[in-house]
mmCIF file with all atom_site columns, C-alpha atoms in Angstrom:
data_model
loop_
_atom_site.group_PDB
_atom_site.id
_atom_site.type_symbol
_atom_site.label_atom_id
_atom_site.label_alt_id
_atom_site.label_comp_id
_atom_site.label_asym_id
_atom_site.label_entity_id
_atom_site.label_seq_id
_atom_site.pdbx_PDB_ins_code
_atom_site.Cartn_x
_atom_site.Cartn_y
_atom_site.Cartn_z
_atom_site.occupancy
_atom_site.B_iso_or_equiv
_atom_site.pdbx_formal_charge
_atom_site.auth_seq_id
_atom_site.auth_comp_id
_atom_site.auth_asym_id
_atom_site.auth_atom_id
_atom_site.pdbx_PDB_model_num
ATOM 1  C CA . UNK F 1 1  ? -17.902 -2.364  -30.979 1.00 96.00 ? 929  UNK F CA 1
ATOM 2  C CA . UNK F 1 2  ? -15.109 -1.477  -29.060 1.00 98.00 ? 930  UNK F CA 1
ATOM 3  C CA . UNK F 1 3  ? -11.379 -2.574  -29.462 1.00 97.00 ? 931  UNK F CA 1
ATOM 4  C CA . UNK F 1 4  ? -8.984  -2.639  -26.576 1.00 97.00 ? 932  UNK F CA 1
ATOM 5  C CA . UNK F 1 5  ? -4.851  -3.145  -27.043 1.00 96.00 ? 933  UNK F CA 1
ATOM 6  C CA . UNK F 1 6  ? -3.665  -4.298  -23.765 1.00 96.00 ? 934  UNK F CA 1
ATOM 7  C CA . UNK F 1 7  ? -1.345  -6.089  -21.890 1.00 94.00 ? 935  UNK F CA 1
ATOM 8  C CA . UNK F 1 8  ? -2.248  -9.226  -19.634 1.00 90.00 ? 936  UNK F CA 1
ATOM 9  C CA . UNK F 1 9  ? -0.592  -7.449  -16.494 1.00 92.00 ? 937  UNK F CA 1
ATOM 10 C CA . UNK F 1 10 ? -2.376  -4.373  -16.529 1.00 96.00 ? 938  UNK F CA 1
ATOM 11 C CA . UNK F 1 11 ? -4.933  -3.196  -13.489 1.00 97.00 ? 939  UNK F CA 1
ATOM 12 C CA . UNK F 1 12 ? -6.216  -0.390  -16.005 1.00 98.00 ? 940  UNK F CA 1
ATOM 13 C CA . UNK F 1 13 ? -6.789  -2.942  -19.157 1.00 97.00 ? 941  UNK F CA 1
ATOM 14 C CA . UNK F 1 14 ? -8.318  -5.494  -16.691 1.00 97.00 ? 942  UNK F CA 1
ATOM 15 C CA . UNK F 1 15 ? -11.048 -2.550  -15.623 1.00 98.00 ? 943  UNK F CA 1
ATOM 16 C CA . UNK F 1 16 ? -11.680 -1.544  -19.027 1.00 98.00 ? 944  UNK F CA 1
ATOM 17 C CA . UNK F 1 17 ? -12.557 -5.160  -20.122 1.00 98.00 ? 945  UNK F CA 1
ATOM 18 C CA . UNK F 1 18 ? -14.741 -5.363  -16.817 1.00 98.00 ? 946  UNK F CA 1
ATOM 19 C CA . UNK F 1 19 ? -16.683 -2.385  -17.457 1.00 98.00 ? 947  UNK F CA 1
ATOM 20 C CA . UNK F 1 20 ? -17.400 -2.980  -21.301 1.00 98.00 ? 948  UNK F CA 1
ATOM 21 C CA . UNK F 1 21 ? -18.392 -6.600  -20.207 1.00 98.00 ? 949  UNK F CA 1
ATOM 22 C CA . UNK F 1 22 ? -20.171 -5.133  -17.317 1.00 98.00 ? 950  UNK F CA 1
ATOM 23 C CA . UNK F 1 23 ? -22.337 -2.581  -19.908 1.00 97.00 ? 951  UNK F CA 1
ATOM 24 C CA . UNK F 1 24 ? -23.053 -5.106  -22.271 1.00 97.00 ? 952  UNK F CA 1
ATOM 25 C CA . UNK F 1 25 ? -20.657 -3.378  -25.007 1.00 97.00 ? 953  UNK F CA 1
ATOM 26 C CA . UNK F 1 26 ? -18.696 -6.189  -27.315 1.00 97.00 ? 954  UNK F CA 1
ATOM 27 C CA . UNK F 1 27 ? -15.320 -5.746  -28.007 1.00 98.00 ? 955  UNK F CA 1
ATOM 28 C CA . UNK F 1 28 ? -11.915 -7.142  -29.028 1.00 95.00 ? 956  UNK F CA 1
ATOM 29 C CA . UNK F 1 29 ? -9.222  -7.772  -26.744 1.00 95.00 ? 957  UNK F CA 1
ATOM 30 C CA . UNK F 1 30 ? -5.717  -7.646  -28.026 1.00 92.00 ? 958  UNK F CA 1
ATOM 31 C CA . UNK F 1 31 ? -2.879  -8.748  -25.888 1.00 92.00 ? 959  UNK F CA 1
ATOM 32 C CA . UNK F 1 32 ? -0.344  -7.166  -26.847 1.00 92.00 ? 960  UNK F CA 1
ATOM 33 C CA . UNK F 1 33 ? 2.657   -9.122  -24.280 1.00 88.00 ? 961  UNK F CA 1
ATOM 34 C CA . UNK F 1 34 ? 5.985   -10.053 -26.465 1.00 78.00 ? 962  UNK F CA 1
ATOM 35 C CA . UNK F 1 35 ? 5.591   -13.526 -25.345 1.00 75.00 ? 963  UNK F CA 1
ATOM 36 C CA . UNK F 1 36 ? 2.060   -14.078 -27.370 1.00 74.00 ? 964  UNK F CA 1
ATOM 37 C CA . UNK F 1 37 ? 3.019   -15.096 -30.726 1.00 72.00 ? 965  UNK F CA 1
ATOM 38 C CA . UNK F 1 38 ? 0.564   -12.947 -33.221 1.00 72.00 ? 966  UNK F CA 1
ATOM 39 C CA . UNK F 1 39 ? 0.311   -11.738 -36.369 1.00 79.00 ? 967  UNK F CA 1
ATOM 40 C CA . UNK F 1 40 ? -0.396  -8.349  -36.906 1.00 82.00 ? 968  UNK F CA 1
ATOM 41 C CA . UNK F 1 41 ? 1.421   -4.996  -35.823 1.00 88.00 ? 969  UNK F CA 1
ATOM 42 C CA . UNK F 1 42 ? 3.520   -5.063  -32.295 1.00 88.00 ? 970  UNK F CA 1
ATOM 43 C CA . UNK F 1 43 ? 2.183   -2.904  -29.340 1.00 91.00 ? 971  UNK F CA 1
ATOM 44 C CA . UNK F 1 44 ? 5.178   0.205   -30.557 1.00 92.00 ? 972  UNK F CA 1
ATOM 45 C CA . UNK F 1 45 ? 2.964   0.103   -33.873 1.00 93.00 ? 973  UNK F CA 1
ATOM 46 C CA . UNK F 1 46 ? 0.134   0.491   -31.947 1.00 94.00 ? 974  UNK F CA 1
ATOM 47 C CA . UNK F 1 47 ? 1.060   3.566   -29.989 1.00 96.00 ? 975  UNK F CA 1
ATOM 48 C CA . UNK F 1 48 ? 2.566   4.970   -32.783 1.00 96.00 ? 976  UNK F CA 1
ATOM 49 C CA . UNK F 1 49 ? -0.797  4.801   -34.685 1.00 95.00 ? 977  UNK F CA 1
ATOM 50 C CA . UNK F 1 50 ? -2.164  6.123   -32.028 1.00 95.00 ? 978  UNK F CA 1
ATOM 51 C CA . UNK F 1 51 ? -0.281  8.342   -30.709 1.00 96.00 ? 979  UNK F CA 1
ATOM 52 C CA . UNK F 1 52 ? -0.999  7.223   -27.826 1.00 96.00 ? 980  UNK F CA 1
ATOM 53 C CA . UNK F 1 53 ? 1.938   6.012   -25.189 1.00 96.00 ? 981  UNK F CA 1
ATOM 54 C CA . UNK F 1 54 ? 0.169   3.758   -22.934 1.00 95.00 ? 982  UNK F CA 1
ATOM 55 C CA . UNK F 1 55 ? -2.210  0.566   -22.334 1.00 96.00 ? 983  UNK F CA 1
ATOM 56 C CA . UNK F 1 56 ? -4.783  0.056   -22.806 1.00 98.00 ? 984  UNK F CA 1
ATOM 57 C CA . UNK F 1 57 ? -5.433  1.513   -25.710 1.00 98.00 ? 985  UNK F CA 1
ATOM 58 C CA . UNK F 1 58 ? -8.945  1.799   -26.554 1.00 98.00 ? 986  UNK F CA 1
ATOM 59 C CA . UNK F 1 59 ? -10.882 2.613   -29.574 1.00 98.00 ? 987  UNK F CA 1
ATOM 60 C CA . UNK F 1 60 ? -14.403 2.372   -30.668 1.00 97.00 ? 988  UNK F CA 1
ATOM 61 C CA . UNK F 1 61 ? -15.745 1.180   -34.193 1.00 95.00 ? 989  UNK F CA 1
ATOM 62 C CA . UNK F 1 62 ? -18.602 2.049   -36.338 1.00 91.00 ? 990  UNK F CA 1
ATOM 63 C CA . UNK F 1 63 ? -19.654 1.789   -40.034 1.00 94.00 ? 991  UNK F CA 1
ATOM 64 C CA . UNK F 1 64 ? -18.375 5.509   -40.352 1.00 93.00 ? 992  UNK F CA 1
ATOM 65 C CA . UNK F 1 65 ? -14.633 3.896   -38.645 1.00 94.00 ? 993  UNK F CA 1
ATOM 66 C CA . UNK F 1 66 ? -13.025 4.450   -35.467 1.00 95.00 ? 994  UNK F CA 1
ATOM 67 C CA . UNK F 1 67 ? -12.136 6.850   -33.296 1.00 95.00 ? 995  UNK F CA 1
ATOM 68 C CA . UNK F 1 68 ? -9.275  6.775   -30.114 1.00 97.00 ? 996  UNK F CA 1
ATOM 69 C CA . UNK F 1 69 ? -11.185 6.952   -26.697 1.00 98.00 ? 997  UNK F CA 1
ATOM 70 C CA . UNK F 1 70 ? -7.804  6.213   -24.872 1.00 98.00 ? 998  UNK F CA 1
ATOM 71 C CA . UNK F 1 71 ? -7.289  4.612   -21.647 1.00 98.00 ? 999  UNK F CA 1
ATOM 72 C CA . UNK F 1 72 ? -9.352  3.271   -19.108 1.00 98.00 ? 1000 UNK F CA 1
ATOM 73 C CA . UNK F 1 73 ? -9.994  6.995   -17.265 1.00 97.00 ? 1001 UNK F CA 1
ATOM 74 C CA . UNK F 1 74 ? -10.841 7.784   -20.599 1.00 98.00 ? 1002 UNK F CA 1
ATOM 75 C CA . UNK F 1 75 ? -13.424 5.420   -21.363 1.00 98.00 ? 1003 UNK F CA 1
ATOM 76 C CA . UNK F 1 76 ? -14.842 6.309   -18.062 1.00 98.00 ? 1004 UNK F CA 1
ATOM 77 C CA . UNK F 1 77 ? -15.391 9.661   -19.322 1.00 97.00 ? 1005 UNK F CA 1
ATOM 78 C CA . UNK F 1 78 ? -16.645 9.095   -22.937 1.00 97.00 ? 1006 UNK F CA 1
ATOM 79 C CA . UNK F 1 79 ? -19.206 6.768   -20.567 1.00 96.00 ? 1007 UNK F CA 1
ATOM 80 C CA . UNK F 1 80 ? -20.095 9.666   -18.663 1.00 95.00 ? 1008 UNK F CA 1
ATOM 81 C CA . UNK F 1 81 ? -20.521 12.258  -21.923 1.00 93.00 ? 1009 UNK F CA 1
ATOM 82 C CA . UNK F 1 82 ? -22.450 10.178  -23.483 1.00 83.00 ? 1010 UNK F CA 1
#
């Protein structure tokens, strides 16, 4: 299970979604735009978290927890690693 934090404007969050959908993989898509009321933590919380200071941010879940793939180009290459 994957999780993606993203905004609805973003090339690089639109192609991770597509290639997750595209491999099968089921995930969680966050939008993370100030005009989407949510509850939850704000996209600054994210990053923070994260350490990580761009969208999409990407992370992948297990039983064991999660781990930070990244962005897109990063997915790509955990993709390719694996």
């Amino acid at each position: 299970m994957y999780i993606i934090y993203a905004l609805r404007d973003c090339e690089y969050c639109e192609l991770a979604v597509e290639e997750l959908t595209k491999r099968g993989e089921s995930f969680f898509y966050y939008p993370m735009d100030n005009d989407i009321p949510r509850k939850g933590p704000s996209l600054q919380e994210v990053k923070d978290k994260y350490s990580w200071p761009t969208v999409p941010i990407i992370l992948k879940t297990s039983k064991e927890g999660e781990i930070l793939i990244g962005g897109y180009t990063d997915l790509m290459q955990f993709f390719e690693d694996e």
